[in-house]
Each structure stands twice: as C-alpha cells, then as structure tokens.
PDB file of C-alpha atoms in Angstrom:
ATOM      1  CA  MET A   1     107.463  87.540 104.947  1.00 52.00           C
ATOM      2  CA  LEU A   2     108.919  91.034 104.537  1.00 56.00           C
ATOM      3  CA  ASP A   3     111.850  89.584 102.583  1.00 57.00           C
ATOM      4  CA  ALA A   4     109.446  87.780 100.234  1.00 54.00           C
ATOM      5  CA  TYR A   5     107.523  91.014  99.676  1.00 47.00           C
ATOM      6  CA  ALA A   6     110.719  92.994  99.078  1.00 50.00           C
ATOM      7  CA  ASP A   7     111.871  90.447  96.486  1.00 53.00           C
ATOM      8  CA  LYS A   8     108.642  89.859  94.539  1.00 52.00           C
ATOM      9  CA  GLY A   9     105.895  92.076  95.960  1.00 50.00           C
ATOM     10  CA  GLU A  10     102.446  90.507  96.364  1.00 55.00           C
ATOM     11  CA  ASP A  11     103.520  87.460  94.317  1.00 57.00           C
ATOM     12  CA  GLY A  12     106.126  86.715  96.979  1.00 56.00           C
ATOM     13  CA  LEU A  13     103.453  86.694  99.702  1.00 47.00           C
ATOM     14  CA  HIS A  14     101.324  84.262  97.708  1.00 47.00           C
ATOM     15  CA  GLU A  15     104.270  81.908  97.233  1.00 57.00           C
ATOM     16  CA  VAL A  16     105.068  81.821 100.954  1.00 50.00           C
ATOM     17  CA  MET A  17     101.462  81.282 102.042  1.00 46.00           C
ATOM     18  CA  LYS A  18     100.814  78.511  99.498  1.00 53.00           C
ATOM     19  CA  GLU A  19     103.743  76.635 101.019  1.00 55.00           C
ATOM     20  CA  THR A  20     102.211  76.845 104.521  1.00 53.00           C
ATOM     21  CA  GLY A  21      98.828  75.478 103.493  1.00 56.00           C
ATOM     22  CA  TYR A  22      96.988  78.047 105.678  1.00 54.00           C
ATOM     23  CA  ASN A  23      93.783  79.743 104.574  1.00 55.00           C
ATOM     24  CA  TYR A  24      94.670  83.361 103.785  1.00 51.00           C
ATOM     25  CA  ASN A  25      93.698  86.628 102.091  1.00 61.00           C
ATOM     26  CA  VAL A  26      95.958  89.313 100.585  1.00 55.00           C
ATOM     27  CA  SER A  27      94.856  92.802  99.552  1.00 54.00           C
ATOM     28  CA  THR A  28      97.121  95.540  98.202  1.00 54.00           C
ATOM     29  CA  SER A  29      96.640  99.238  97.569  1.00 51.00           C
ATOM     30  CA  SER A  30      98.606  99.083  94.296  1.00 47.00           C
ATOM     31  CA  LYS A  31      99.395  96.479  91.669  1.00 36.00           C
ATOM     32  CA  ASP A  32     102.774  97.941  90.677  1.00 37.00           C
ATOM     33  CA  PHE A  33     105.962  96.957  92.462  1.00 33.00           C
ATOM     34  CA  LYS A  34     109.634  97.499  91.727  1.00 35.00           C
ATOM     35  CA  VAL A  35     112.893  97.371  93.623  1.00 35.00           C
ATOM     36  CA  GLU A  36     116.017  99.370  92.885  1.00 40.00           C
ATOM     37  CA  ASP A  37     119.479  98.499  94.167  1.00 41.00           C
ATOM     38  CA  ASP A  38     120.698 102.095  94.450  1.00 43.00           C
ATOM     39  CA  SER A  39     120.619 103.445  98.007  1.00 42.00           C
ATOM     40  CA  GLU A  40     121.407 107.125  97.559  1.00 49.00           C
ATOM     41  CA  ILE A  41     120.213 109.202 100.528  1.00 52.00           C
ATOM     42  CA  SER A  42     118.851 112.756 100.433  1.00 55.00           C
ATOM     43  CA  PRO A  43     117.833 114.896 103.437  1.00 57.00           C
ATOM     44  CA  ASP A  44     115.387 117.237 101.677  1.00 74.00           C
ATOM     45  CA  VAL A  45     112.869 114.898 100.057  1.00 88.00           C
ATOM     46  CA  ARG A  46     109.840 112.873 101.152  1.00 93.00           C
ATOM     47  CA  TYR A  47     108.391 109.645  99.809  1.00 95.00           C
ATOM     48  CA  SER A  48     105.724 109.780  97.082  1.00 94.00           C
ATOM     49  CA  LYS A  49     102.231 108.575  97.926  1.00 95.00           C
ATOM     50  CA  GLY A  50     101.515 107.581  94.333  1.00 93.00           C
ATOM     51  CA  SER A  51     104.488 105.232  94.155  1.00 93.00           C
ATOM     52  CA  SER A  52     104.267 103.766  97.652  1.00 96.00           C
ATOM     53  CA  ASP A  53     102.340 100.570  98.291  1.00 95.00           C
ATOM     54  CA  LEU A  54     100.487  98.984 101.235  1.00 97.00           C
ATOM     55  CA  THR A  55      99.476  95.335 101.547  1.00 96.00           C
ATOM     56  CA  VAL A  56      97.097  93.819 104.121  1.00 96.00           C
ATOM     57  CA  HIS A  57      97.545  90.083 104.642  1.00 95.00           C
ATOM     58  CA  THR A  58      95.234  87.993 106.870  1.00 95.00           C
ATOM     59  CA  PHE A  59      95.481  84.258 107.511  1.00 94.00           C
ATOM     60  CA  ASP A  60      94.515  81.537 109.987  1.00 91.00           C
ATOM     61  CA  ASP A  61      96.502  81.567 113.214  1.00 88.00           C
ATOM     62  CA  PRO A  62      97.409  77.930 113.984  1.00 83.00           C
ATOM     63  CA  GLU A  63      97.256  78.630 117.718  1.00 80.00           C
ATOM     64  CA  ASP A  64      93.447  78.913 117.864  1.00 82.00           C
ATOM     65  CA  ASP A  65      90.390  78.571 115.592  1.00 81.00           C
ATOM     66  CA  GLU A  66      89.134  81.966 116.792  1.00 89.00           C
ATOM     67  CA  ARG A  67      92.412  83.713 116.029  1.00 93.00           C
ATOM     68  CA  ILE A  68      93.834  85.229 112.866  1.00 96.00           C
ATOM     69  CA  ARG A  69      97.199  86.756 112.032  1.00 95.00           C
ATOM     70  CA  VAL A  70      97.294  90.161 110.346  1.00 97.00           C
ATOM     71  CA  GLN A  71     100.282  91.634 108.547  1.00 97.00           C
ATOM     72  CA  VAL A  72     100.544  95.143 107.137  1.00 98.00           C
ATOM     73  CA  ILE A  73     103.511  95.658 104.834  1.00 97.00           C
ATOM     74  CA  VAL A  74     104.414  99.054 103.373  1.00 97.00           C
ATOM     75  CA  ASN A  75     106.804  99.756 100.530  1.00 96.00           C
ATOM     76  CA  LEU A  76     108.001 103.402 100.507  1.00 96.00           C
ATOM     77  CA  GLU A  77     109.313 104.363  97.115  1.00 92.00           C
ATOM     78  CA  ASP A  78     110.203 107.343  94.906  1.00 92.00           C
ATOM     79  CA  THR A  79     110.766 110.788  96.351  1.00 91.00           C
ATOM     80  CA  THR A  80     109.797 114.386  95.759  1.00 90.00           C
ATOM     81  CA  VAL A  81     111.275 117.599  97.123  1.00 88.00           C
ATOM     82  CA  SER A  82     109.405 119.009 100.130  1.00 85.00           C
ATOM     83  CA  ALA A  83     109.602 122.058 102.382  1.00 82.00           C
ATOM     84  CA  GLY A  84     109.790 119.830 105.451  1.00 86.00           C
ATOM     85  CA  TYR A  85     111.850 116.793 106.370  1.00 91.00           C
ATOM     86  CA  PRO A  86     110.519 113.254 107.001  1.00 93.00           C
ATOM     87  CA  THR A  87     113.383 112.685 109.422  1.00 92.00           C
ATOM     88  CA  TRP A  88     111.908 115.469 111.603  1.00 93.00           C
ATOM     89  CA  ALA A  89     108.461 113.867 111.981  1.00 95.00           C
ATOM     90  CA  GLU A  90     107.235 110.415 112.947  1.00 96.00           C
ATOM     91  CA  ASP A  91     105.409 108.025 110.624  1.00 97.00           C
ATOM     92  CA  THR A  92     102.704 105.578 111.721  1.00 98.00           C
ATOM     93  CA  ILE A  93     101.792 102.062 110.617  1.00 98.00           C
ATOM     94  CA  ALA A  94      98.605 100.581 112.054  1.00 98.00           C
ATOM     95  CA  VAL A  95      96.024  97.802 112.142  1.00 98.00           C
ATOM     96  CA  SER A  96      92.462  98.839 113.016  1.00 98.00           C
ATOM     97  CA  TYR A  97      89.198  96.958 113.558  1.00 98.00           C
ATOM     98  CA  ASN A  98      85.911  97.000 115.456  1.00 97.00           C
ATOM     99  CA  GLY A  99      86.949  96.697 119.093  1.00 97.00           C
ATOM    100  CA  ASP A 100      83.679  94.921 119.945  1.00 97.00           C
ATOM    101  CA  ASP A 101      84.618  92.037 117.637  1.00 96.00           C
ATOM    102  CA  TRP A 102      88.414  91.731 117.979  1.00 97.00           C
ATOM    103  CA  THR A 103      91.219  92.118 120.496  1.00 97.00           C
ATOM    104  CA  ASN A 104      95.016  91.923 120.228  1.00 97.00           C
ATOM    105  CA  VAL A 105      96.600  88.741 121.557  1.00 96.00           C
ATOM    106  CA  GLY A 106     100.284  87.917 121.931  1.00 94.00           C
ATOM    107  CA  GLU A 107     103.205  90.054 120.869  1.00 95.00           C
ATOM    108  CA  ALA A 108     103.401  92.170 117.737  1.00 97.00           C
ATOM    109  CA  SER A 109     106.142  91.770 115.128  1.00 97.00           C
ATOM    110  CA  LEU A 110     107.856  94.939 113.909  1.00 97.00           C
ATOM    111  CA  ARG A 111     110.504  95.428 111.247  1.00 97.00           C
ATOM    112  CA  ILE A 112     111.962  98.078 108.961  1.00 96.00           C
ATOM    113  CA  THR A 113     114.426  97.502 106.120  1.00 94.00           C
ATOM    114  CA  PRO A 114     117.095  98.605 105.488  1.00 92.00           C
ATOM    115  CA  ASP A 115     117.761  98.388 109.242  1.00 90.00           C
ATOM    116  CA  GLU A 116     119.911 101.519 109.184  1.00 90.00           C
ATOM    117  CA  GLY A 117     117.105 103.516 107.551  1.00 90.00           C
ATOM    118  CA  GLY A 118     115.245 104.095 110.799  1.00 94.00           C
ATOM    119  CA  SER A 119     113.632 102.508 113.835  1.00 96.00           C
ATOM    120  CA  ILE A 120     110.166 101.167 114.674  1.00 98.00           C
ATOM    121  CA  GLU A 121     108.460 100.647 118.029  1.00 98.00           C
ATOM    122  CA  LEU A 122     104.933 100.193 119.308  1.00 98.00           C
ATOM    123  CA  PHE A 123     102.901 103.331 119.959  1.00 98.00           C
ATOM    124  CA  PRO A 124     102.974 103.671 123.768  1.00 95.00           C
ATOM    125  CA  GLY A 125      99.390 104.860 124.084  1.00 94.00           C
ATOM    126  CA  SER A 126      96.169 102.986 123.430  1.00 94.00           C
ATOM    127  CA  VAL A 127      94.505 102.916 120.017  1.00 97.00           C
ATOM    128  CA  GLU A 128      90.942 103.999 120.711  1.00 95.00           C
ATOM    129  CA  ASP A 129      88.026 101.803 119.541  1.00 97.00           C
ATOM    130  CA  GLY A 130      90.239  98.910 118.424  1.00 98.00           C
ATOM    131  CA  GLY A 131      93.631  98.521 116.848  1.00 98.00           C
ATOM    132  CA  LEU A 132      97.393  98.545 117.160  1.00 98.00           C
ATOM    133  CA  ALA A 133      99.922 101.104 115.941  1.00 98.00           C
ATOM    134  CA  ALA A 134     103.676 101.467 115.682  1.00 98.00           C
ATOM    135  CA  ILE A 135     105.816 104.571 115.275  1.00 98.00           C
ATOM    136  CA  ILE A 136     108.519 104.839 112.630  1.00 97.00           C
ATOM    137  CA  ASP A 137     111.401 107.249 113.132  1.00 96.00           C
ATOM    138  CA  LEU A 138     113.095 107.587 109.754  1.00 93.00           C
ATOM    139  CA  ASP A 139     116.815 108.274 109.882  1.00 91.00           C
ATOM    140  CA  SER A 140     117.211 108.239 106.097  1.00 88.00           C
ATOM    141  CA  VAL A 141     115.140 108.738 102.968  1.00 90.00           C
ATOM    142  CA  TYR A 142     116.373 106.802  99.927  1.00 89.00           C
ATOM    143  CA  THR A 143     116.009 108.490  96.543  1.00 85.00           C
ATOM    144  CA  ASP A 144     116.580 105.407  94.367  1.00 83.00           C
ATOM    145  CA  ALA A 145     115.808 102.486  96.660  1.00 84.00           C
ATOM    146  CA  THR A 146     112.822 101.149  98.547  1.00 89.00           C
ATOM    147  CA  GLN A 147     112.192 101.203 102.284  1.00 94.00           C
ATOM    148  CA  ASN A 148     109.909  98.487 103.706  1.00 96.00           C
ATOM    149  CA  VAL A 149     107.958  98.466 106.990  1.00 97.00           C
ATOM    150  CA  LEU A 150     106.139  95.534 108.627  1.00 98.00           C
ATOM    151  CA  LEU A 151     103.573  95.382 111.448  1.00 98.00           C
ATOM    152  CA  ALA A 152     102.078  91.974 112.314  1.00 97.00           C
ATOM    153  CA  GLN A 153      99.671  91.045 115.113  1.00 97.00           C
ATOM    154  CA  SER A 154      97.469  88.099 116.115  1.00 96.00           C
ATOM    155  CA  LEU A 155      93.811  88.952 116.781  1.00 97.00           C
ATOM    156  CA  HIS A 156      91.245  86.993 118.784  1.00 96.00           C
ATOM    157  CA  ASN A 157      87.640  87.068 117.609  1.00 96.00           C
ATOM    158  CA  LEU A 158      85.303  87.852 120.515  1.00 96.00           C
ATOM    159  CA  ARG A 159      81.808  87.142 119.200  1.00 94.00           C
ATOM    160  CA  GLY A 160      82.169  84.835 116.214  1.00 93.00           C
ATOM    161  CA  ILE A 161      81.376  87.727 113.883  1.00 92.00           C
ATOM    162  CA  PRO A 162      83.803  88.199 110.974  1.00 91.00           C
ATOM    163  CA  GLY A 163      84.557  91.740 109.953  1.00 92.00           C
ATOM    164  CA  THR A 164      86.934  93.980 108.054  1.00 96.00           C
ATOM    165  CA  ILE A 165      90.540  94.519 109.132  1.00 98.00           C
ATOM    166  CA  TYR A 166      92.189  97.768 108.017  1.00 98.00           C
ATOM    167  CA  GLY A 167      95.853  98.554 107.456  1.00 98.00           C
ATOM    168  CA  SER A 168      97.112 102.146 107.330  1.00 98.00           C
ATOM    169  CA  TYR A 169     100.370 104.038 106.899  1.00 98.00           C
ATOM    170  CA  VAL A 170     100.825 107.763 107.542  1.00 98.00           C
ATOM    171  CA  HIS A 171     103.952 109.468 106.141  1.00 97.00           C
ATOM    172  CA  SER A 172     104.657 112.951 107.506  1.00 96.00           C
ATOM    173  CA  TRP A 173     107.253 115.694 107.194  1.00 95.00           C
ATOM    174  CA  SER A 174     107.995 118.833 109.186  1.00 93.00           C
ATOM    175  CA  PRO A 175     110.005 122.070 108.952  1.00 90.00           C
ATOM    176  CA  ASN A 176     110.605 121.852 112.708  1.00 85.00           C
ATOM    177  CA  PRO A 177     114.010 120.314 113.585  1.00 84.00           C
ATOM    178  CA  SER A 178     112.887 119.636 117.170  1.00 80.00           C
ATOM    179  CA  SER A 179     110.842 116.723 115.758  1.00 81.00           C
ATOM    180  CA  VAL A 180     107.100 116.166 115.570  1.00 93.00           C
ATOM    181  CA  SER A 181     105.721 113.153 117.425  1.00 95.00           C
ATOM    182  CA  VAL A 182     102.482 111.170 117.196  1.00 97.00           C
ATOM    183  CA  ASP A 183     100.096 112.314 119.918  1.00 97.00           C
ATOM    184  CA  SER A 184      97.115 109.958 119.455  1.00 97.00           C
ATOM    185  CA  VAL A 185      95.798 107.221 117.176  1.00 98.00           C
ATOM    186  CA  GLN A 186      92.079 106.643 116.638  1.00 98.00           C
ATOM    187  CA  GLY A 187      91.201 103.138 115.448  1.00 98.00           C
ATOM    188  CA  GLY A 188      87.917 101.273 115.124  1.00 98.00           C
ATOM    189  CA  ASP A 189      85.953 100.031 112.124  1.00 97.00           C
ATOM    190  CA  GLY A 190      87.827 102.029 109.490  1.00 97.00           C
ATOM    191  CA  PRO A 191      91.248 103.506 108.720  1.00 97.00           C
ATOM    192  CA  VAL A 192      93.107 105.093 111.635  1.00 98.00           C
ATOM    193  CA  GLU A 193      93.186 108.819 112.303  1.00 97.00           C
ATOM    194  CA  VAL A 194      96.525 110.116 113.588  1.00 97.00           C
ATOM    195  CA  SER A 195      97.054 113.362 115.511  1.00 97.00           C
ATOM    196  CA  PHE A 196     100.479 114.949 115.903  1.00 96.00           C
ATOM    197  CA  ASP A 197     102.148 116.998 118.617  1.00 94.00           C
ATOM    198  CA  GLY A 198     104.009 119.776 116.834  1.00 91.00           C
ATOM    199  CA  ARG A 199     104.125 121.592 113.511  1.00 89.00           C
ATOM    200  CA  LEU A 200     103.767 119.490 110.370  1.00 91.00           C
ATOM    201  CA  ASP A 201     104.383 120.729 106.859  1.00 90.00           C
ATOM    202  CA  ASN A 202     102.013 118.011 105.642  1.00 92.00           C
ATOM    203  CA  ASP A 203     101.362 114.265 105.528  1.00 95.00           C
ATOM    204  CA  TRP A 204      99.704 111.591 103.419  1.00 97.00           C
ATOM    205  CA  GLN A 205      97.961 108.320 104.254  1.00 98.00           C
ATOM    206  CA  ILE A 206      97.499 105.071 102.340  1.00 98.00           C
ATOM    207  CA  THR A 207      94.998 102.434 103.487  1.00 97.00           C
ATOM    208  CA  ASP A 208      93.702  99.067 102.433  1.00 97.00           C
ATOM    209  CA  ASP A 209      91.424  96.475 104.019  1.00 97.00           C
ATOM    210  CA  GLU A 210      90.682  92.762 104.052  1.00 95.00           C
ATOM    211  CA  ASP A 211      87.554  90.917 105.140  1.00 93.00           C
ATOM    212  CA  THR A 212      87.699  87.819 107.354  1.00 94.00           C
ATOM    213  CA  ASP A 213      84.548  86.001 106.189  1.00 92.00           C
ATOM    214  CA  GLU A 214      86.536  82.965 105.059  1.00 90.00           C
ATOM    215  CA  LEU A 215      88.628  82.847 108.234  1.00 92.00           C
ATOM    216  CA  ILE A 216      85.931  83.005 110.930  1.00 87.00           C
ATOM    217  CA  ASP A 217      83.159  80.393 110.793  1.00 74.00           C
TER     218      ASP A 217
END
C-alpha cells in the first residue's frame, strides 16, 4: 500500500482497493502529490508542513464484521532551513479514536521509506483515551526527495456505534544534540496531543479523519 501511495498518491490507493473488492474510505489532507528522484541529504533543514501530506484510509477487515483496518500514510516533502535539527528530535505518527467505541486488535504494521532514512517503532507507553502511536527517528532529511511513513492497525468495534477515526503526524526539530524524545501521547475522539521530554525548537502537526458509517452496520 505504501508503494502504491509513493508511486501515484491517493490514486494509487484507490487502484489497489478497487482490486480487492473491499468497502473502503480514503481521506487526504492535501490534493497535491509529487515524487522526485533526487535524494540529496542536508543536516540543517526540516520538512515543510505546507508540502507534506497525510492520508487516512479505512476499509473492511475480512477477519471480522466488527473490525476495520486503518492506515495512516504520510508523505514528507520539501524542506526549509531551521535553527534545530529533525534528526535530534523524534516524530510521531498516530491513529486516535473514542476508546469507548474501539480497541486495537492484532499487530500493527510500520514502515518508513527510504529504509535508510530512519527507523520506526511503536510508542512504548499507552495512548490515553484511545489510539495507537509510533515513534519515528529520522536519520536523514532529503532536500529533493520524499520520505514516506506508514502506520496500519486493525480496530474492533465495541458497541456497534460507528465513529470518526483520526490520523496525525507530528514533525519536530531541536537544537539539543542529546535528542528529544516523545514523553506522552493523548488520544481519544480527536487528533492526538504529543508531549516531549527535552528542548524543542518547534514542531508542526498535520491531521485528517475518516468516518466509519459505511463500514459498521
């Protein structure tokens, strides 16, 4: 799925899902998408919020009628000079929802491309009020290429009540070379709120959401 998004953006997701025959929804924070082949790396820039893109994708989970699969895909693109360094602070990708209506089930899928651009792992703490988060440790920032991040998780509906699923990405940078880590993630019925342990220069967040009315009867 991440490869399809990297190749064609939202159109690639539609093509893949039409082939499966599953009922699905796709929502994106931006309609523009482009991919560059250049992979020049710079240590003193951060990614641009205005050029980056987040897509929330929900579809029927074939394992159970009361389950859905959620994918959040982020495309980090274009850079600007900053006082801090993104490689000195952690990023966060997350799914959030009303914890009274949904719960995580099964294992999450995590991926970052290019693989050598950084690493991704699940946030070790709990996401309060409902959700799932992963931490991205960027090793490189590409000035003329895109960097893509995926978080996917199956959710079980607890009460037969459809609701809104939120996807969020927080990009941060720091002047502190000892690294700034994510301290807590607040989820629930809305975008996540992320707190950091250490000194940030600044951060930005992009969010989108998708309803599940057509997926839960």
